Amino acid sequence: MLTTFGIEEETMLVDRASLAPVDGDAVFHAVRADPLSGPFVSREYLASQVEFSSPVYTSLQDASDGLARFRAAVAGGCSESGVLAWNGGVPFRTVGRRPRVTRSPRYEGISRGFGAVVDDHQISALHVHVGVPNRAEGVRVMNAVRPWLPVLLALGGNSPFWRGSDTGFASWRSILMSRWTTNGCPPSFDGPGDYDARLARLVGVGGTADAATVAWNLRLSETHPTIEFRVFDAQLESWQSVLLAAICRALVVTALDEPRPEIAIHPELLDAAAWHAARDGLSARLVHPVTGSLESAADVVAELLRRITPALQHLGDAASVDDRLQQLLREGTGAMMQRAAHAKAGIEGLRALTSTAAGS
């Protein structure tokens, strides 16, 4: 059976001059009116955001087409409103006050629960859902793929700037998310009963208002029969989003089809590996999930590709993923592309980069 997947992509609307977030109401309504993308578009936590929650896909081409239509609709709405679509994990600049939250009882409750953390919670992410047969298999898959989360984070880092300055990190969004009550790599679980019991105990603690505010980088969906990867920044170009979705699907299929002993990586090393990946991205070394040692990012990514290649071949995705992954390694992640554009032409370079990528 061909494993299904879906993509949630958050886009932030920014001022053309400052690249700081602006109210996205006009763009949201324009995209909602689009007959193809509109049914899959919703508001996100911030009023400056528009979110695309895709239909269920079985092919990478369908996902690519769907994201292209959504981004084209957003670009059209931005053109009419005089703003830009910012496809990154955080905006280049932020507003000098608490960002406006989309009006809803749930979002307003979250704002109260997290206090001043909300001031910096100006983030956009890419979430990938991959179908699993049931929650028991979903937990088994989580345990199998969680050691690879830092590598996925390195592949998807796209937020190097914050408040107009270089943070020294490839994914500053991940650092901001570390302020959440629950965050980062999830623990290993004994089964669905253990997962559900431990999740339930978190609700009501700190800012965790419900299961949806448990902000692990990997979790079971409470509304769909899927495992949800939440580790990625929003991506600069749509092909990057599709590539990351393809890798996630192949990891899940590998875990489902080839049961093997869980990689024994201690939680403190996994957390440190994620922080390390958030800082360095693909520019230096990564913690190898199997050996636990720091090795070149190229070698660790090559090991990831080696492990998922049989699944990619089974899915018919091997050639496409290999081509796009080589492009990513050659051209750089979104964080690398942002830094290069800023080094060349400052804020104008970033403006040109995001304008070019907006409809990609």
CSV table of C-alpha atoms in Angstrom, one decimal:
chain,number,residue,atom,x,y,z
A,1,MET,CA,0.0,0.0,0.0
A,2,LEU,CA,1.3,3.5,-0.9
A,3,THR,CA,1.7,5.4,2.3
A,4,THR,CA,-0.1,8.7,2.3
A,5,PHE,CA,1.2,12.1,3.5
A,6,GLY,CA,0.1,15.7,3.9
A,7,ILE,CA,1.8,19.0,4.3
A,8,GLU,CA,1.0,22.0,6.6
A,9,GLU,CA,2.9,25.1,5.5
A,10,GLU,CA,2.7,28.4,7.4
A,11,THR,CA,3.4,31.7,5.5
A,12,MET,CA,4.0,35.0,7.2
A,13,LEU,CA,3.1,38.3,5.6
A,14,VAL,CA,5.7,41.1,6.0
A,15,ASP,CA,6.1,44.7,5.2
A,16,ARG,CA,8.0,45.3,1.9
A,17,ALA,CA,10.3,47.9,3.4
A,18,SER,CA,11.1,46.6,6.8
A,19,LEU,CA,10.4,42.8,6.4
A,20,ALA,CA,8.5,42.9,9.7
A,21,PRO,CA,5.2,41.1,10.1
A,22,VAL,CA,2.0,42.9,9.1
A,23,ASP,CA,-1.7,42.1,9.4
A,24,GLY,CA,-2.6,39.4,6.9
A,25,ASP,CA,-6.4,39.7,6.8
A,26,ALA,CA,-6.6,40.9,3.2
A,27,VAL,CA,-4.3,38.3,1.9
A,28,PHE,CA,-6.1,35.6,3.8
A,29,HIS,CA,-9.4,36.5,2.4
A,30,ALA,CA,-7.9,36.7,-1.1
A,31,VAL,CA,-6.5,33.2,-0.8
A,32,ARG,CA,-9.7,31.8,0.7
A,33,ALA,CA,-11.5,33.0,-2.4
A,34,ASP,CA,-9.2,31.0,-4.7
A,35,PRO,CA,-11.2,28.0,-5.8
A,36,LEU,CA,-8.3,25.5,-5.7
A,37,SER,CA,-6.4,26.5,-2.6
A,38,GLY,CA,-9.1,28.3,-0.6
A,39,PRO,CA,-10.7,25.1,0.9
A,40,PHE,CA,-7.3,24.1,2.4
A,41,VAL,CA,-6.4,27.5,3.9
A,42,SER,CA,-6.9,28.7,7.5
A,43,ARG,CA,-5.7,31.2,10.0
A,44,GLU,CA,-2.8,30.4,12.2
A,45,TYR,CA,-1.8,31.6,15.7
A,46,LEU,CA,-0.7,35.0,14.5
A,47,ALA,CA,-2.8,37.4,12.5
A,48,SER,CA,0.1,37.9,10.1
A,49,GLN,CA,0.0,34.2,9.0
A,50,VAL,CA,-1.8,32.1,6.5
A,51,GLU,CA,-1.7,28.3,6.7
A,52,PHE,CA,-2.1,25.7,4.0
A,53,SER,CA,-3.2,22.3,5.2
A,54,SER,CA,-3.0,20.1,2.2
A,55,PRO,CA,-5.3,17.3,1.1
A,56,VAL,CA,-4.0,13.7,1.5
A,57,TYR,CA,-1.3,13.0,-1.1
A,58,THR,CA,0.1,9.8,-2.5
A,59,SER,CA,2.6,11.4,-5.0
A,60,LEU,CA,5.3,14.0,-4.7
A,61,GLN,CA,4.0,15.6,-8.0
A,62,ASP,CA,0.6,16.2,-6.5
A,63,ALA,CA,2.2,17.8,-3.4
A,64,SER,CA,4.4,20.0,-5.6
A,65,ASP,CA,1.4,21.1,-7.6
A,66,GLY,CA,-0.7,21.8,-4.5
A,67,LEU,CA,2.0,23.9,-2.9
A,68,ALA,CA,2.6,25.8,-6.1
A,69,ARG,CA,-1.1,26.7,-6.4
A,70,PHE,CA,-1.2,27.9,-2.8
A,71,ARG,CA,2.0,30.0,-3.1
A,72,ALA,CA,0.7,31.5,-6.3
A,73,ALA,CA,-2.6,32.4,-4.6
A,74,VAL,CA,-0.7,34.0,-1.7
A,75,ALA,CA,1.6,35.9,-4.1
A,76,GLY,CA,-1.5,37.3,-5.9
A,77,GLY,CA,-3.1,38.4,-2.6
A,78,CYS,CA,0.2,40.0,-1.6
A,79,SER,CA,0.5,41.9,-4.8
A,80,GLU,CA,-3.0,43.4,-4.3
A,81,SER,CA,-2.2,44.3,-0.7
A,82,GLY,CA,1.3,45.6,-1.2
A,83,VAL,CA,3.0,43.1,1.2
A,84,LEU,CA,5.4,40.2,0.8
A,85,ALA,CA,5.1,36.5,1.6
A,86,TRP,CA,8.0,35.5,3.9
A,87,ASN,CA,8.7,31.8,3.7
A,88,GLY,CA,11.0,31.4,6.6
A,89,GLY,CA,11.0,30.2,10.2
A,90,VAL,CA,11.0,33.7,11.7
A,91,PRO,CA,10.7,37.1,10.1
A,92,PHE,CA,13.8,39.2,9.5
A,93,ARG,CA,12.5,41.9,11.8
A,94,THR,CA,9.8,41.9,14.4
A,95,VAL,CA,7.2,44.4,15.4
A,96,GLY,CA,8.1,46.4,18.5
A,97,ARG,CA,5.1,45.2,20.5
A,98,ARG,CA,3.3,42.0,21.2
A,99,PRO,CA,2.2,40.5,17.9
A,100,ARG,CA,-1.5,40.4,17.2
A,101,VAL,CA,-2.9,37.0,17.7
A,102,THR,CA,-5.8,35.6,15.6
A,103,ARG,CA,-9.0,36.1,17.5
A,104,SER,CA,-10.2,32.8,18.9
A,105,PRO,CA,-10.9,31.5,22.5
A,106,ARG,CA,-8.2,28.9,22.1
A,107,TYR,CA,-5.4,31.2,20.8
A,108,GLU,CA,-6.3,33.9,23.4
A,109,GLY,CA,-6.1,31.2,26.1
A,110,ILE,CA,-2.7,30.1,24.9
A,111,SER,CA,-1.5,33.8,25.0
A,112,ARG,CA,-2.5,34.1,28.6
A,113,GLY,CA,-0.9,30.8,29.5
A,114,PHE,CA,2.5,31.7,28.0
A,115,GLY,CA,2.7,35.3,29.0
A,116,ALA,CA,5.7,37.2,27.6
A,117,VAL,CA,6.9,34.1,25.7
A,118,VAL,CA,4.3,35.1,23.1
A,119,ASP,CA,6.2,38.3,22.4
A,120,ASP,CA,8.9,36.3,20.6
A,121,HIS,CA,6.6,33.5,19.3
A,122,GLN,CA,6.7,34.9,15.8
A,123,ILE,CA,7.5,31.6,14.0
A,124,SER,CA,6.4,29.7,11.0
A,125,ALA,CA,6.9,26.0,10.4
A,126,LEU,CA,6.5,23.2,8.0
A,127,HIS,CA,4.7,20.2,9.4
A,128,VAL,CA,4.6,16.8,7.6
A,129,HIS,CA,2.0,14.2,8.3
A,130,VAL,CA,2.6,10.6,7.2
A,131,GLY,CA,-0.1,7.9,7.5
A,132,VAL,CA,0.4,5.0,9.9
A,133,PRO,CA,-1.9,1.9,10.3
A,134,ASN,CA,-2.8,2.6,13.9
A,135,ARG,CA,-1.5,4.2,17.1
A,136,ALA,CA,0.5,1.2,18.1
A,137,GLU,CA,2.5,1.3,14.9
A,138,GLY,CA,2.7,5.0,15.1
A,139,VAL,CA,4.4,4.8,18.5
A,140,ARG,CA,6.8,2.2,17.2
A,141,VAL,CA,7.6,4.4,14.2
A,142,MET,CA,8.2,7.4,16.5
A,143,ASN,CA,10.7,5.4,18.6
A,144,ALA,CA,12.5,4.3,15.4
A,145,VAL,CA,12.8,7.7,13.7
A,146,ARG,CA,13.3,10.0,16.7
A,147,PRO,CA,17.1,9.7,16.6
A,148,TRP,CA,17.0,11.3,13.1
A,149,LEU,CA,15.2,14.4,14.1
A,150,PRO,CA,18.4,16.5,14.6
A,151,VAL,CA,19.5,15.6,11.0
A,152,LEU,CA,16.0,16.6,9.7
A,153,LEU,CA,16.3,19.8,11.6
A,154,ALA,CA,19.7,20.5,9.9
A,155,LEU,CA,18.2,19.9,6.5
A,156,GLY,CA,15.3,22.2,7.2
A,157,GLY,CA,16.9,25.2,8.9
A,158,ASN,CA,15.7,28.4,7.5
A,159,SER,CA,15.7,31.1,10.2
A,160,PRO,CA,19.2,32.7,10.6
A,161,PHE,CA,18.1,36.3,11.3
A,162,TRP,CA,16.2,37.7,14.3
A,163,ARG,CA,15.4,41.4,14.9
A,164,GLY,CA,17.6,42.3,11.9
A,165,SER,CA,20.7,40.5,13.1
A,166,ASP,CA,22.4,37.2,12.4
A,167,THR,CA,21.8,34.9,15.3
A,168,GLY,CA,24.6,32.5,14.5
A,169,PHE,CA,22.0,29.8,14.2
A,170,ALA,CA,20.5,28.1,11.1
A,171,SER,CA,17.2,27.6,12.9
A,172,TRP,CA,16.5,30.3,15.4
A,173,ARG,CA,12.8,29.2,15.3
A,174,SER,CA,13.9,26.0,17.1
A,175,ILE,CA,15.6,28.0,19.9
A,176,LEU,CA,12.5,30.1,20.3
A,177,MET,CA,10.4,27.0,20.5
A,178,SER,CA,12.6,25.7,23.4
A,179,ARG,CA,10.7,28.1,25.6
A,180,TRP,CA,7.5,26.1,25.2
A,181,THR,CA,6.4,23.9,28.1
A,182,THR,CA,7.1,20.8,26.1
A,183,ASN,CA,9.5,21.0,23.1
A,184,GLY,CA,12.2,19.2,21.2
A,185,CYS,CA,12.7,15.5,20.7
A,186,PRO,CA,10.0,13.3,22.3
A,187,PRO,CA,11.0,10.5,24.7
A,188,SER,CA,10.8,6.8,23.8
A,189,PHE,CA,7.5,5.2,24.7
A,190,ASP,CA,6.5,1.6,25.6
A,191,GLY,CA,3.4,1.6,23.5
A,192,PRO,CA,0.2,3.6,22.8
A,193,GLY,CA,-1.0,3.2,26.3
A,194,ASP,CA,2.2,4.7,27.7
A,195,TYR,CA,2.1,7.5,25.1
A,196,ASP,CA,-1.5,8.4,25.8
A,197,ALA,CA,-1.1,8.3,29.6
A,198,ARG,CA,2.1,10.5,29.6
A,199,LEU,CA,0.5,12.9,27.1
A,200,ALA,CA,-2.6,13.3,29.3
A,201,ARG,CA,-0.5,14.1,32.4
A,202,LEU,CA,1.1,17.0,30.5
A,203,VAL,CA,-2.3,18.7,29.9
A,204,GLY,CA,-2.8,21.5,32.4
A,205,VAL,CA,0.9,21.7,33.3
A,206,GLY,CA,2.5,25.1,32.4
A,207,GLY,CA,1.1,26.4,29.2
A,208,THR,CA,-0.1,23.0,27.9
A,209,ALA,CA,-3.8,23.6,27.5
A,210,ASP,CA,-4.5,20.5,25.4
A,211,ALA,CA,-2.7,17.8,23.4
A,212,ALA,CA,-2.2,20.1,20.5
A,213,THR,CA,0.0,22.4,22.6
A,214,VAL,CA,2.4,19.5,23.3
A,215,ALA,CA,5.1,20.9,21.0
A,216,TRP,CA,7.4,17.9,20.5
A,217,ASN,CA,9.2,17.8,17.1
A,218,LEU,CA,7.4,14.4,16.5
A,219,ARG,CA,4.1,13.3,17.8
A,220,LEU,CA,1.0,11.3,16.9
A,221,SER,CA,-1.8,13.4,15.4
A,222,GLU,CA,-4.9,13.5,17.6
A,223,THR,CA,-7.2,14.1,14.6
A,224,HIS,CA,-5.7,12.1,11.8
A,225,PRO,CA,-4.2,8.5,11.6
A,226,THR,CA,-0.8,10.0,11.1
A,227,ILE,CA,2.6,10.6,12.6
A,228,GLU,CA,3.4,14.3,12.5
A,229,PHE,CA,6.9,15.7,11.9
A,230,ARG,CA,7.1,19.3,13.4
A,231,VAL,CA,10.9,19.8,13.3
A,232,PHE,CA,11.2,22.0,10.2
A,233,ASP,CA,11.2,25.7,9.7
A,234,ALA,CA,8.9,27.0,6.9
A,235,GLN,CA,10.8,26.5,3.7
A,236,LEU,CA,12.1,29.2,1.3
A,237,GLU,CA,11.0,27.2,-1.8
A,238,SER,CA,8.2,24.7,-2.3
A,239,TRP,CA,10.5,22.0,-3.7
A,240,GLN,CA,12.4,22.0,-0.4
A,241,SER,CA,9.1,21.4,1.4
A,242,VAL,CA,8.3,18.5,-0.9
A,243,LEU,CA,11.8,17.0,-0.5
A,244,LEU,CA,11.5,17.1,3.3
A,245,ALA,CA,8.1,15.5,3.1
A,246,ALA,CA,9.4,12.7,0.9
A,247,ILE,CA,12.3,12.0,3.3
A,248,CYS,CA,9.8,11.9,6.2
A,249,ARG,CA,7.6,9.5,4.4
A,250,ALA,CA,10.5,7.2,3.5
A,251,LEU,CA,11.7,7.2,7.1
A,252,VAL,CA,8.2,6.0,8.2
A,253,VAL,CA,8.0,3.4,5.5
A,254,THR,CA,11.4,2.1,6.4
A,255,ALA,CA,10.4,1.8,10.1
A,256,LEU,CA,7.1,0.1,9.1
A,257,ASP,CA,8.6,-2.4,6.6
A,258,GLU,CA,12.0,-3.1,8.2
A,259,PRO,CA,11.5,-3.5,12.0
A,260,ARG,CA,14.9,-3.3,13.7
A,261,PRO,CA,16.1,-2.7,17.2
A,262,GLU,CA,15.6,0.9,18.3
A,263,ILE,CA,18.7,3.1,18.1
A,264,ALA,CA,19.9,3.5,21.6
A,265,ILE,CA,20.7,7.2,21.9
A,266,HIS,CA,20.5,8.9,25.3
A,267,PRO,CA,17.9,11.7,25.6
A,268,GLU,CA,20.5,14.2,26.8
A,269,LEU,CA,22.6,13.5,23.7
A,270,LEU,CA,19.6,13.7,21.4
A,271,ASP,CA,18.6,17.1,22.9
A,272,ALA,CA,22.2,18.4,22.5
A,273,ALA,CA,22.3,17.1,18.9
A,274,ALA,CA,19.2,19.0,18.1
A,275,TRP,CA,20.6,22.2,19.6
A,276,HIS,CA,23.8,21.6,17.7
A,277,ALA,CA,21.9,21.1,14.4
A,278,ALA,CA,19.8,24.2,15.0
A,279,ARG,CA,23.1,26.2,15.3
A,280,ASP,CA,25.2,24.7,12.5
A,281,GLY,CA,22.7,23.2,10.1
A,282,LEU,CA,24.6,21.5,7.3
A,283,SER,CA,27.6,23.9,7.5
A,284,ALA,CA,29.8,21.7,9.7
A,285,ARG,CA,29.3,18.4,11.7
A,286,LEU,CA,26.3,16.6,13.0
A,287,VAL,CA,25.8,14.0,15.7
A,288,HIS,CA,25.5,10.6,13.9
A,289,PRO,CA,22.4,8.9,15.3
A,290,VAL,CA,24.0,5.4,15.2
A,291,THR,CA,27.6,6.1,16.5
A,292,GLY,CA,26.7,9.1,18.7
A,293,SER,CA,29.8,10.9,17.5
A,294,LEU,CA,30.2,14.2,15.6
A,295,GLU,CA,30.8,13.5,11.9
A,296,SER,CA,30.6,15.6,8.8
A,297,ALA,CA,27.1,16.7,7.9
A,298,ALA,CA,27.6,15.2,4.4
A,299,ASP,CA,28.4,11.8,5.8
A,300,VAL,CA,25.5,11.8,8.2
A,301,VAL,CA,23.1,12.9,5.4
A,302,ALA,CA,24.5,10.1,3.2
A,303,GLU,CA,23.8,7.6,5.9
A,304,LEU,CA,20.2,8.8,6.1
A,305,LEU,CA,19.8,8.5,2.4
A,306,ARG,CA,21.4,5.0,2.4
A,307,ARG,CA,18.9,3.9,5.0
A,308,ILE,CA,15.8,5.2,3.3
A,309,THR,CA,16.8,4.3,-0.3
A,310,PRO,CA,14.9,1.0,-0.4
A,311,ALA,CA,11.7,2.8,0.7
A,312,LEU,CA,12.3,5.6,-1.8
A,313,GLN,CA,12.6,3.0,-4.5
A,314,HIS,CA,9.5,1.2,-3.4
A,315,LEU,CA,7.6,4.5,-3.4
A,316,GLY,CA,9.0,5.6,-6.8
A,317,ASP,CA,10.7,8.6,-5.2
A,318,ALA,CA,14.3,7.6,-5.4
A,319,ALA,CA,15.4,9.6,-8.4
A,320,SER,CA,13.5,12.7,-7.5
A,321,VAL,CA,14.7,12.8,-3.9
A,322,ASP,CA,18.3,12.1,-4.9
A,323,ASP,CA,18.3,15.0,-7.4
A,324,ARG,CA,16.7,17.4,-5.0
A,325,LEU,CA,18.8,16.4,-2.1
A,326,GLN,CA,21.9,16.9,-4.2
A,327,GLN,CA,20.5,20.4,-5.2
A,328,LEU,CA,20.0,21.2,-1.5
A,329,LEU,CA,23.6,20.2,-0.6
A,330,ARG,CA,24.9,22.1,-3.6
A,331,GLU,CA,22.9,25.3,-3.2
A,332,GLY,CA,22.4,25.2,0.6
A,333,THR,CA,19.5,25.2,2.9
A,334,GLY,CA,17.2,28.2,3.3
A,335,ALA,CA,19.4,29.5,6.1
A,336,MET,CA,22.4,29.4,3.9
A,337,MET,CA,20.6,31.1,1.0
A,338,GLN,CA,19.3,33.9,3.3
A,339,ARG,CA,22.8,34.5,4.6
A,340,ALA,CA,24.3,34.6,1.1
A,341,ALA,CA,21.6,37.0,-0.1
A,342,HIS,CA,22.1,39.3,2.9
A,343,ALA,CA,25.9,39.3,2.6
A,344,LYS,CA,25.6,40.3,-1.1
A,345,ALA,CA,22.9,43.0,-0.9
A,346,GLY,CA,21.6,43.4,2.6
A,347,ILE,CA,17.9,43.7,3.2
A,348,GLU,CA,17.4,44.3,-0.5
A,349,GLY,CA,19.0,40.9,-1.2
A,350,LEU,CA,16.6,39.3,1.2
A,351,ARG,CA,13.6,41.1,-0.3
A,352,ALA,CA,14.6,39.9,-3.7
A,353,LEU,CA,15.2,36.3,-2.5
A,354,THR,CA,11.8,36.1,-0.8
A,355,SER,CA,10.1,37.7,-3.8
A,356,THR,CA,11.6,35.2,-6.2
A,357,ALA,CA,10.8,32.2,-3.9
A,358,ALA,CA,7.3,33.3,-3.0
A,359,GLY,CA,5.6,31.7,-6.0
A,360,SER,CA,8.0,28.8,-6.4
